[in-house]
DNA sequence: TTTATAATTAGCTAATTGTCTAATTGTTGT
DNA sequence: ACAACAATTAGACAATTAGCTAATTATAAA
């Protein structure tokens, strides 16, 4: 969990996650969106991987990165909920109902 | 928003926010929960203040810190929502209703 | 089998960060 | 006025970080 927040502390890494939100992308394709060298991007990917926020899939010459949304979700909502933010409605005085 | 995530990247600072969640506390009282020097704690408070996550109120010799929950909430949920996490139910096919 | 391409590793630097002790500021009580 | 206490600022240091270029690895294409 600490690694997740460490990973999220850098704006470039947050933007990488946002990019990946729309679907998997190769390291190179991600890099095109940023004005930094490939090795620098590679280091960012390593941090995101360490935090388990992304997953790498080898495809020929390329490496395709996938966002692990559930890990991000667990960290973010887990922390938020420890502050009563983003409450689970099932424990409150309101009930959820499917609209007609 | 970047300052918020920077602030959240340190475990000590996250724990300070958690402590403040139950109510305002003086710098000294917060410090008692941590095994670091007062100046170090002071530096952490400065980072949290810079991120607007806490607010300082002077009271005699002491400084009372208050959590600014709405700022934390906006940053956390704002970011989460950009990933479709923690969706606003009013825009989905479910409706909220007060229980009898 | 070379050659080209994608990505990472190695090695370096400058800047930032978390920590400390010592000194300073501000406030209260004697 | 002075001593005690709370907190911050000043200044130093080790560790980490984000960035770079050059070199390496791995795969695909000619």
PDB file of C-alpha atoms (C1' of nucleotides) in Angstrom:
ATOM      1  CA  UNK A   1       0.000   0.000   0.000  1.00  0.00           C
ATOM      2  CA  UNK A   2       2.897   2.270   0.699  1.00  0.00           C
ATOM      3  CA  UNK A   3       4.334   1.400  -2.698  1.00  0.00           C
ATOM      4  CA  UNK A   4       1.051   2.371  -4.318  1.00  0.00           C
ATOM      5  CA  UNK A   5       1.033   5.830  -2.754  1.00  0.00           C
ATOM      6  CA  UNK A   6       4.702   6.247  -3.583  1.00  0.00           C
ATOM      7  CA  UNK A   7       3.922   5.361  -7.185  1.00  0.00           C
ATOM      8  CA  UNK A   8       1.028   7.807  -7.278  1.00  0.00           C
ATOM      9  CA  UNK A   9       3.174  10.652  -5.966  1.00  0.00           C
ATOM     10  CA  UNK A  10       4.659  11.302  -9.397  1.00  0.00           C
ATOM     11  CA  UNK A  11       2.513  13.140 -11.990  1.00  0.00           C
ATOM     12  CA  UNK A  12       4.046  11.259 -14.916  1.00  0.00           C
ATOM     13  CA  UNK A  13       3.136   7.939 -13.340  1.00  0.00           C
ATOM     14  CA  UNK A  14      -0.409   9.083 -12.622  1.00  0.00           C
ATOM     15  CA  UNK A  15      -0.748  10.101 -16.272  1.00  0.00           C
ATOM     16  CA  UNK A  16       0.547   6.696 -17.370  1.00  0.00           C
ATOM     17  CA  UNK A  17      -2.215   5.039 -15.350  1.00  0.00           C
ATOM     18  CA  UNK A  18      -4.795   7.387 -16.880  1.00  0.00           C
ATOM     19  CA  UNK A  19      -3.570   6.458 -20.362  1.00  0.00           C
ATOM     20  CA  UNK A  20      -3.779   2.778 -19.543  1.00  0.00           C
ATOM     21  CA  UNK A  21      -7.301   3.242 -18.310  1.00  0.00           C
ATOM     22  CA  UNK A  22      -8.599   3.210 -21.915  1.00  0.00           C
ATOM     23  CA  UNK A  23      -6.769  -0.029 -22.657  1.00  0.00           C
ATOM     24  CA  UNK A  24      -3.388  -1.762 -22.796  1.00  0.00           C
ATOM     25  CA  UNK A  25      -0.529   0.058 -24.521  1.00  0.00           C
ATOM     26  CA  UNK A  26       3.076  -0.737 -25.421  1.00  0.00           C
ATOM     27  CA  UNK A  27       5.931   0.948 -23.560  1.00  0.00           C
ATOM     28  CA  UNK A  28       6.772   2.861 -26.717  1.00  0.00           C
ATOM     29  CA  UNK A  29       3.242   4.085 -27.315  1.00  0.00           C
ATOM     30  CA  UNK A  30       2.984   5.294 -23.744  1.00  0.00           C
ATOM     31  CA  UNK A  31       6.324   7.033 -24.053  1.00  0.00           C
ATOM     32  CA  UNK A  32       5.132   9.062 -27.047  1.00  0.00           C
ATOM     33  CA  UNK A  33       2.844  10.998 -24.727  1.00  0.00           C
ATOM     34  CA  UNK A  34       5.746  12.197 -22.584  1.00  0.00           C
ATOM     35  CA  UNK A  35       8.744  14.396 -23.170  1.00  0.00           C
ATOM     36  CA  UNK A  36      11.248  12.184 -21.369  1.00  0.00           C
ATOM     37  CA  UNK A  37      13.724   9.540 -22.513  1.00  0.00           C
ATOM     38  CA  UNK A  38      12.795   5.887 -22.912  1.00  0.00           C
ATOM     39  CA  UNK A  39      14.979   4.783 -19.993  1.00  0.00           C
ATOM     40  CA  UNK A  40      13.253   7.287 -17.759  1.00  0.00           C
ATOM     41  CA  UNK A  41       9.879   5.928 -18.791  1.00  0.00           C
ATOM     42  CA  UNK A  42      11.185   2.425 -18.186  1.00  0.00           C
ATOM     43  CA  UNK A  43      12.061   3.419 -14.627  1.00  0.00           C
ATOM     44  CA  UNK A  44       8.542   4.745 -14.131  1.00  0.00           C
ATOM     45  CA  UNK A  45       7.105   1.468 -15.399  1.00  0.00           C
ATOM     46  CA  UNK A  46       9.305  -0.378 -12.911  1.00  0.00           C
ATOM     47  CA  UNK A  47       7.889   1.661 -10.039  1.00  0.00           C
ATOM     48  CA  UNK A  48       4.328   1.040 -11.210  1.00  0.00           C
ATOM     49  CA  UNK A  49       5.078  -2.661 -11.573  1.00  0.00           C
ATOM     50  CA  UNK A  50       6.629  -2.782  -8.103  1.00  0.00           C
ATOM     51  CA  UNK A  51       3.394  -1.296  -6.751  1.00  0.00           C
ATOM     52  CA  UNK A  52       1.480  -3.933  -8.720  1.00  0.00           C
ATOM     53  CA  UNK A  53      -0.475  -1.200 -10.466  1.00  0.00           C
ATOM     54  CA  UNK A  54       0.422  -2.445 -13.929  1.00  0.00           C
ATOM     55  CA  UNK A  55       1.199  -5.795 -15.477  1.00  0.00           C
ATOM     56  CA  UNK A  56       3.612  -6.416 -18.348  1.00  0.00           C
ATOM     57  CA  UNK A  57       2.884  -8.751 -21.235  1.00  0.00           C
ATOM     58  CA  UNK A  58       5.603  -9.489 -23.753  1.00  0.00           C
ATOM     59  CA  UNK A  59       4.520  -9.356 -27.391  1.00  0.00           C
ATOM     60  CA  UNK A  60       7.359  -9.762 -29.847  1.00  0.00           C
ATOM     61  CA  UNK A  61       9.680  -6.790 -29.646  1.00  0.00           C
ATOM     62  CA  UNK A  62       7.189  -4.887 -27.555  1.00  0.00           C
ATOM     63  CA  UNK A  63       6.030  -4.967 -23.985  1.00  0.00           C
ATOM     64  CA  UNK A  64       2.349  -4.320 -23.479  1.00  0.00           C
ATOM     65  CA  UNK A  65       1.336  -2.771 -20.187  1.00  0.00           C
ATOM     66  CA  UNK A  66      -2.053  -3.351 -18.621  1.00  0.00           C
ATOM     67  CA  UNK A  67      -3.596  -1.334 -15.813  1.00  0.00           C
ATOM     68  CA  UNK A  68      -4.501  -3.363 -12.727  1.00  0.00           C
ATOM     69  CA  UNK A  69      -7.533  -1.313 -11.857  1.00  0.00           C
ATOM     70  CA  UNK A  70      -8.569  -3.455  -8.892  1.00  0.00           C
ATOM     71  CA  UNK A  71      -5.272  -2.805  -7.141  1.00  0.00           C
ATOM     72  CA  UNK A  72      -5.665   0.936  -7.633  1.00  0.00           C
ATOM     73  CA  UNK A  73      -9.253   0.718  -6.511  1.00  0.00           C
ATOM     74  CA  UNK A  74      -8.449  -1.253  -3.360  1.00  0.00           C
ATOM     75  CA  UNK A  75      -5.703   1.145  -2.317  1.00  0.00           C
ATOM     76  CA  UNK A  76      -7.662   4.302  -3.061  1.00  0.00           C
ATOM     77  CA  UNK A  77     -11.012   3.233  -1.658  1.00  0.00           C
ATOM     78  CA  UNK A  78      -9.423   1.353   1.224  1.00  0.00           C
ATOM     79  CA  UNK A  79      -7.644   4.480   2.342  1.00  0.00           C
ATOM     80  CA  UNK A  80     -10.655   6.699   1.652  1.00  0.00           C
ATOM     81  CA  UNK A  81     -12.936   4.427   3.645  1.00  0.00           C
ATOM     82  CA  UNK A  82     -10.656   4.611   6.663  1.00  0.00           C
ATOM     83  CA  UNK A  83     -11.739   8.262   6.711  1.00  0.00           C
ATOM     84  CA  UNK A  84     -15.391   7.494   6.146  1.00  0.00           C
ATOM     85  CA  UNK A  85     -15.031   8.777   2.603  1.00  0.00           C
ATOM     86  CA  UNK A  86     -16.849   6.848  -0.123  1.00  0.00           C
ATOM     87  CA  UNK A  87     -18.948   4.967   2.416  1.00  0.00           C
ATOM     88  CA  UNK A  88     -20.493   1.614   1.650  1.00  0.00           C
ATOM     89  CA  UNK A  89     -24.192   2.537   1.488  1.00  0.00           C
ATOM     90  CA  UNK A  90     -25.313  -0.891   2.718  1.00  0.00           C
ATOM     91  CA  UNK A  91     -24.265   0.038   6.254  1.00  0.00           C
ATOM     92  CA  UNK A  92     -26.042   3.382   6.281  1.00  0.00           C
ATOM     93  CA  UNK A  93     -29.631   4.484   6.520  1.00  0.00           C
ATOM     94  CA  UNK A  94     -30.080   4.500   2.789  1.00  0.00           C
ATOM     95  CA  UNK A  95     -30.856   1.668   0.494  1.00  0.00           C
ATOM     96  CA  UNK A  96     -29.938   1.032  -3.136  1.00  0.00           C
ATOM     97  CA  UNK A  97     -32.675   0.095  -5.544  1.00  0.00           C
ATOM     98  CA  UNK A  98     -32.628  -0.649  -9.256  1.00  0.00           C
ATOM     99  CA  UNK A  99     -34.565   1.944 -11.248  1.00  0.00           C
ATOM    100  CA  UNK A 100     -37.593   0.735 -13.165  1.00  0.00           C
TER     101      UNK A 100
ATOM    102  CA  UNK B   1      -3.538  18.049  -6.442  1.00  0.00           C
ATOM    103  CA  UNK B   2       0.022  17.076  -7.012  1.00  0.00           C
ATOM    104  CA  UNK B   3       0.884  18.430  -3.573  1.00  0.00           C
ATOM    105  CA  UNK B   4      -1.831  16.221  -2.059  1.00  0.00           C
ATOM    106  CA  UNK B   5      -0.429  13.041  -3.588  1.00  0.00           C
ATOM    107  CA  UNK B   6       3.089  14.102  -2.637  1.00  0.00           C
ATOM    108  CA  UNK B   7       1.876  14.578   0.923  1.00  0.00           C
ATOM    109  CA  UNK B   8       0.173  11.188   0.942  1.00  0.00           C
ATOM    110  CA  UNK B   9       3.315   9.432  -0.282  1.00  0.00           C
ATOM    111  CA  UNK B  10       4.816   9.373   3.217  1.00  0.00           C
ATOM    112  CA  UNK B  11       3.472   6.836   5.761  1.00  0.00           C
ATOM    113  CA  UNK B  12       4.054   9.155   8.711  1.00  0.00           C
ATOM    114  CA  UNK B  13       1.982  11.877   7.085  1.00  0.00           C
ATOM    115  CA  UNK B  14      -0.810   9.441   6.237  1.00  0.00           C
ATOM    116  CA  UNK B  15      -0.864   8.347   9.872  1.00  0.00           C
ATOM    117  CA  UNK B  16      -1.036  11.969  10.996  1.00  0.00           C
ATOM    118  CA  UNK B  17      -4.153  12.425   8.882  1.00  0.00           C
ATOM    119  CA  UNK B  18      -5.645   9.260  10.340  1.00  0.00           C
ATOM    120  CA  UNK B  19      -5.014  10.572  13.856  1.00  0.00           C
ATOM    121  CA  UNK B  20      -6.612  13.903  13.003  1.00  0.00           C
ATOM    122  CA  UNK B  21      -9.628  12.092  11.666  1.00  0.00           C
ATOM    123  CA  UNK B  22     -10.955  11.619  15.203  1.00  0.00           C
ATOM    124  CA  UNK B  23     -10.566  15.298  16.008  1.00  0.00           C
ATOM    125  CA  UNK B  24      -8.114  18.202  16.235  1.00  0.00           C
ATOM    126  CA  UNK B  25      -4.823  17.638  18.064  1.00  0.00           C
ATOM    127  CA  UNK B  26      -1.854  19.768  19.069  1.00  0.00           C
ATOM    128  CA  UNK B  27       1.492  19.339  17.329  1.00  0.00           C
ATOM    129  CA  UNK B  28       2.906  17.895  20.526  1.00  0.00           C
ATOM    130  CA  UNK B  29       0.112  15.396  21.025  1.00  0.00           C
ATOM    131  CA  UNK B  30       0.459  14.202  17.444  1.00  0.00           C
ATOM    132  CA  UNK B  31       4.190  13.898  17.866  1.00  0.00           C
ATOM    133  CA  UNK B  32       3.789  11.567  20.835  1.00  0.00           C
ATOM    134  CA  UNK B  33       2.522   8.886  18.464  1.00  0.00           C
ATOM    135  CA  UNK B  34       5.723   8.923  16.420  1.00  0.00           C
ATOM    136  CA  UNK B  35       9.316   8.064  17.118  1.00  0.00           C
ATOM    137  CA  UNK B  36      10.827  11.096  15.397  1.00  0.00           C
ATOM    138  CA  UNK B  37      12.008  14.493  16.624  1.00  0.00           C
ATOM    139  CA  UNK B  38       9.720  17.490  16.961  1.00  0.00           C
ATOM    140  CA  UNK B  39      11.395  19.368  14.099  1.00  0.00           C
ATOM    141  CA  UNK B  40      10.860  16.382  11.835  1.00  0.00           C
ATOM    142  CA  UNK B  41       7.184  16.331  12.746  1.00  0.00           C
ATOM    143  CA  UNK B  42       7.053  20.063  12.144  1.00  0.00           C
ATOM    144  CA  UNK B  43       8.380  19.490   8.631  1.00  0.00           C
ATOM    145  CA  UNK B  44       5.665  16.902   8.020  1.00  0.00           C
ATOM    146  CA  UNK B  45       3.023  19.348   9.206  1.00  0.00           C
ATOM    147  CA  UNK B  46       4.413  21.922   6.775  1.00  0.00           C
ATOM    148  CA  UNK B  47       4.002  19.506   3.872  1.00  0.00           C
ATOM    149  CA  UNK B  48       0.449  18.675   4.925  1.00  0.00           C
ATOM    150  CA  UNK B  49      -0.332  22.376   5.286  1.00  0.00           C
ATOM    151  CA  UNK B  50       1.176  23.122   1.858  1.00  0.00           C
ATOM    152  CA  UNK B  51      -1.183  20.491   0.418  1.00  0.00           C
ATOM    153  CA  UNK B  52      -4.041  22.172   2.308  1.00  0.00           C
ATOM    154  CA  UNK B  53      -4.831  18.866   4.006  1.00  0.00           C
ATOM    155  CA  UNK B  54      -4.612  20.357   7.489  1.00  0.00           C
ATOM    156  CA  UNK B  55      -5.256  23.745   9.026  1.00  0.00           C
ATOM    157  CA  UNK B  56      -3.359  25.235  11.976  1.00  0.00           C
ATOM    158  CA  UNK B  57      -5.063  27.068  14.796  1.00  0.00           C
ATOM    159  CA  UNK B  58      -2.942  28.836  17.391  1.00  0.00           C
ATOM    160  CA  UNK B  59      -3.955  28.276  21.005  1.00  0.00           C
ATOM    161  CA  UNK B  60      -1.561  29.761  23.511  1.00  0.00           C
ATOM    162  CA  UNK B  61       1.729  27.920  23.440  1.00  0.00           C
ATOM    163  CA  UNK B  62       0.232  25.185  21.311  1.00  0.00           C
ATOM    164  CA  UNK B  63      -0.750  24.814  17.701  1.00  0.00           C
ATOM    165  CA  UNK B  64      -3.860  22.782  17.069  1.00  0.00           C
ATOM    166  CA  UNK B  65      -4.087  20.985  13.774  1.00  0.00           C
ATOM    167  CA  UNK B  66      -7.374  20.201  12.079  1.00  0.00           C
ATOM    168  CA  UNK B  67      -7.925  17.760   9.238  1.00  0.00           C
ATOM    169  CA  UNK B  68      -9.442  19.289   6.125  1.00  0.00           C
ATOM    170  CA  UNK B  69     -11.417  16.226   5.167  1.00  0.00           C
ATOM    171  CA  UNK B  70     -13.107  17.801   2.163  1.00  0.00           C
ATOM    172  CA  UNK B  71      -9.747  18.503   0.526  1.00  0.00           C
ATOM    173  CA  UNK B  72      -8.668  14.911   1.037  1.00  0.00           C
ATOM    174  CA  UNK B  73     -12.020  13.710  -0.205  1.00  0.00           C
ATOM    175  CA  UNK B  74     -11.943  15.855  -3.343  1.00  0.00           C
ATOM    176  CA  UNK B  75      -8.448  14.730  -4.282  1.00  0.00           C
ATOM    177  CA  UNK B  76      -9.030  11.054  -3.576  1.00  0.00           C
ATOM    178  CA  UNK B  77     -12.479  10.742  -5.090  1.00  0.00           C
ATOM    179  CA  UNK B  78     -11.666  13.100  -7.935  1.00  0.00           C
ATOM    180  CA  UNK B  79      -8.764  10.940  -8.972  1.00  0.00           C
ATOM    181  CA  UNK B  80     -10.677   7.717  -8.374  1.00  0.00           C
ATOM    182  CA  UNK B  81     -13.610   8.915 -10.428  1.00  0.00           C
ATOM    183  CA  UNK B  82     -11.349   9.662 -13.388  1.00  0.00           C
ATOM    184  CA  UNK B  83     -10.912   5.887 -13.443  1.00  0.00           C
ATOM    185  CA  UNK B  84     -14.586   5.149 -13.004  1.00  0.00           C
ATOM    186  CA  UNK B  85     -13.866   4.090  -9.421  1.00  0.00           C
ATOM    187  CA  UNK B  86     -16.356   5.093  -6.744  1.00  0.00           C
ATOM    188  CA  UNK B  87     -18.981   6.106  -9.292  1.00  0.00           C
ATOM    189  CA  UNK B  88     -21.619   8.670  -8.515  1.00  0.00           C
ATOM    190  CA  UNK B  89     -24.739   6.531  -8.315  1.00  0.00           C
ATOM    191  CA  UNK B  90     -27.013   9.361  -9.510  1.00  0.00           C
ATOM    192  CA  UNK B  91     -25.674   8.910 -13.024  1.00  0.00           C
ATOM    193  CA  UNK B  92     -26.159   5.143 -13.092  1.00  0.00           C
ATOM    194  CA  UNK B  93     -29.115   2.846 -13.334  1.00  0.00           C
ATOM    195  CA  UNK B  94     -29.571   2.667  -9.595  1.00  0.00           C
ATOM    196  CA  UNK B  95     -31.360   5.036  -7.327  1.00  0.00           C
ATOM    197  CA  UNK B  96     -30.837   5.982  -3.690  1.00  0.00           C
ATOM    198  CA  UNK B  97     -33.777   5.877  -1.346  1.00  0.00           C
ATOM    199  CA  UNK B  98     -34.136   6.597   2.361  1.00  0.00           C
ATOM    200  CA  UNK B  99     -35.039   3.487   4.321  1.00  0.00           C
ATOM    201  CA  UNK B 100     -38.334   3.564   6.210  1.00  0.00           C
TER     202      UNK B 100
ATOM    203  C1'  DT C   1      23.504 -13.577 -40.790  1.00  0.00           C
ATOM    204  C1'  DT C   2      23.506  -8.959 -40.509  1.00  0.00           C
ATOM    205  C1'  DT C   3      20.598  -4.958 -39.560  1.00  0.00           C
ATOM    206  C1'  DA C   4      16.991  -2.526 -37.343  1.00  0.00           C
ATOM    207  C1'  DT C   5      13.803  -1.804 -33.607  1.00  0.00           C
ATOM    208  C1'  DA C   6      11.922  -2.013 -28.696  1.00  0.00           C
ATOM    209  C1'  DA C   7      12.973  -2.016 -24.259  1.00  0.00           C
ATOM    210  C1'  DT C   8      15.815  -2.403 -20.325  1.00  0.00           C
ATOM    211  C1'  DT C   9      20.154  -2.093 -17.551  1.00  0.00           C
ATOM    212  C1'  DA C  10      24.387   0.456 -16.165  1.00  0.00           C
ATOM    213  C1'  DG C  11      26.343   4.372 -14.599  1.00  0.00           C
ATOM    214  C1'  DC C  12      26.222   9.075 -13.690  1.00  0.00           C
ATOM    215  C1'  DT C  13      24.379  13.788 -11.857  1.00  0.00           C
ATOM    216  C1'  DA C  14      21.448  17.304  -9.771  1.00  0.00           C
ATOM    217  C1'  DA C  15      17.697  17.978  -6.916  1.00  0.00           C
ATOM    218  C1'  DT C  16      14.724  16.574  -3.290  1.00  0.00           C
ATOM    219  C1'  DT C  17      13.589  14.316   0.997  1.00  0.00           C
ATOM    220  C1'  DG C  18      13.527  12.703   5.757  1.00  0.00           C
ATOM    221  C1'  DT C  19      16.088  12.967   9.565  1.00  0.00           C
ATOM    222  C1'  DC C  20      18.960  14.970  13.212  1.00  0.00           C
ATOM    223  C1'  DT C  21      20.924  18.722  16.716  1.00  0.00           C
ATOM    224  C1'  DA C  22      21.241  23.479  17.940  1.00  0.00           C
ATOM    225  C1'  DA C  23      19.257  27.881  17.934  1.00  0.00           C
ATOM    226  C1'  DT C  24      15.157  30.912  17.735  1.00  0.00           C
ATOM    227  C1'  DT C  25      10.479  32.569  18.497  1.00  0.00           C
ATOM    228  C1'  DG C  26       6.362  33.065  21.003  1.00  0.00           C
ATOM    229  C1'  DT C  27       3.600  32.356  25.121  1.00  0.00           C
ATOM    230  C1'  DT C  28       2.586  31.385  29.947  1.00  0.00           C
ATOM    231  C1'  DG C  29       3.537  31.412  34.833  1.00  0.00           C
ATOM    232  C1'  DT C  30       6.433  32.721  38.724  1.00  0.00           C
TER     233       DT C  30
ATOM    234  C1'  DA D   1      11.999  40.220  34.262  1.00  0.00           C
ATOM    235  C1'  DC D   2      12.941  35.520  33.993  1.00  0.00           C
ATOM    236  C1'  DA D   3      12.420  30.623  33.607  1.00  0.00           C
ATOM    237  C1'  DA D   4       9.869  26.950  31.374  1.00  0.00           C
ATOM    238  C1'  DC D   5       7.534  25.087  27.642  1.00  0.00           C
ATOM    239  C1'  DA D   6       5.705  24.482  22.656  1.00  0.00           C
ATOM    240  C1'  DA D   7       6.766  24.850  18.254  1.00  0.00           C
ATOM    241  C1'  DT D   8       9.362  26.300  14.358  1.00  0.00           C
ATOM    242  C1'  DT D   9      13.567  27.717  11.710  1.00  0.00           C
ATOM    243  C1'  DA D  10      18.461  27.048  10.463  1.00  0.00           C
ATOM    244  C1'  DG D  11      21.868  24.223   8.957  1.00  0.00           C
ATOM    245  C1'  DA D  12      23.918  19.749   8.037  1.00  0.00           C
ATOM    246  C1'  DC D  13      23.876  15.030   6.219  1.00  0.00           C
ATOM    247  C1'  DA D  14      22.639  10.429   4.113  1.00  0.00           C
ATOM    248  C1'  DA D  15      19.438   8.358   1.180  1.00  0.00           C
ATOM    249  C1'  DT D  16      16.350   8.527  -2.517  1.00  0.00           C
ATOM    250  C1'  DT D  17      14.674  10.154  -6.878  1.00  0.00           C
ATOM    251  C1'  DA D  18      13.995  11.656 -11.633  1.00  0.00           C
ATOM    252  C1'  DG D  19      16.484  12.609 -15.233  1.00  0.00           C
ATOM    253  C1'  DC D  20      20.219  11.874 -18.858  1.00  0.00           C
ATOM    254  C1'  DT D  21      23.580   9.171 -22.306  1.00  0.00           C
ATOM    255  C1'  DA D  22      25.716   4.965 -23.578  1.00  0.00           C
ATOM    256  C1'  DA D  23      25.611   0.087 -23.623  1.00  0.00           C
ATOM    257  C1'  DT D  24      23.076  -4.285 -23.603  1.00  0.00           C
ATOM    258  C1'  DT D  25      19.494  -7.686 -24.589  1.00  0.00           C
ATOM    259  C1'  DA D  26      15.938  -9.651 -27.215  1.00  0.00           C
ATOM    260  C1'  DT D  27      13.147 -10.076 -31.180  1.00  0.00           C
ATOM    261  C1'  DA D  28      11.915  -9.407 -36.018  1.00  0.00           C
ATOM    262  C1'  DA D  29      12.989  -8.431 -40.803  1.00  0.00           C
ATOM    263  C1'  DA D  30      16.111  -8.129 -44.815  1.00  0.00           C
TER     264       DA D  30
END
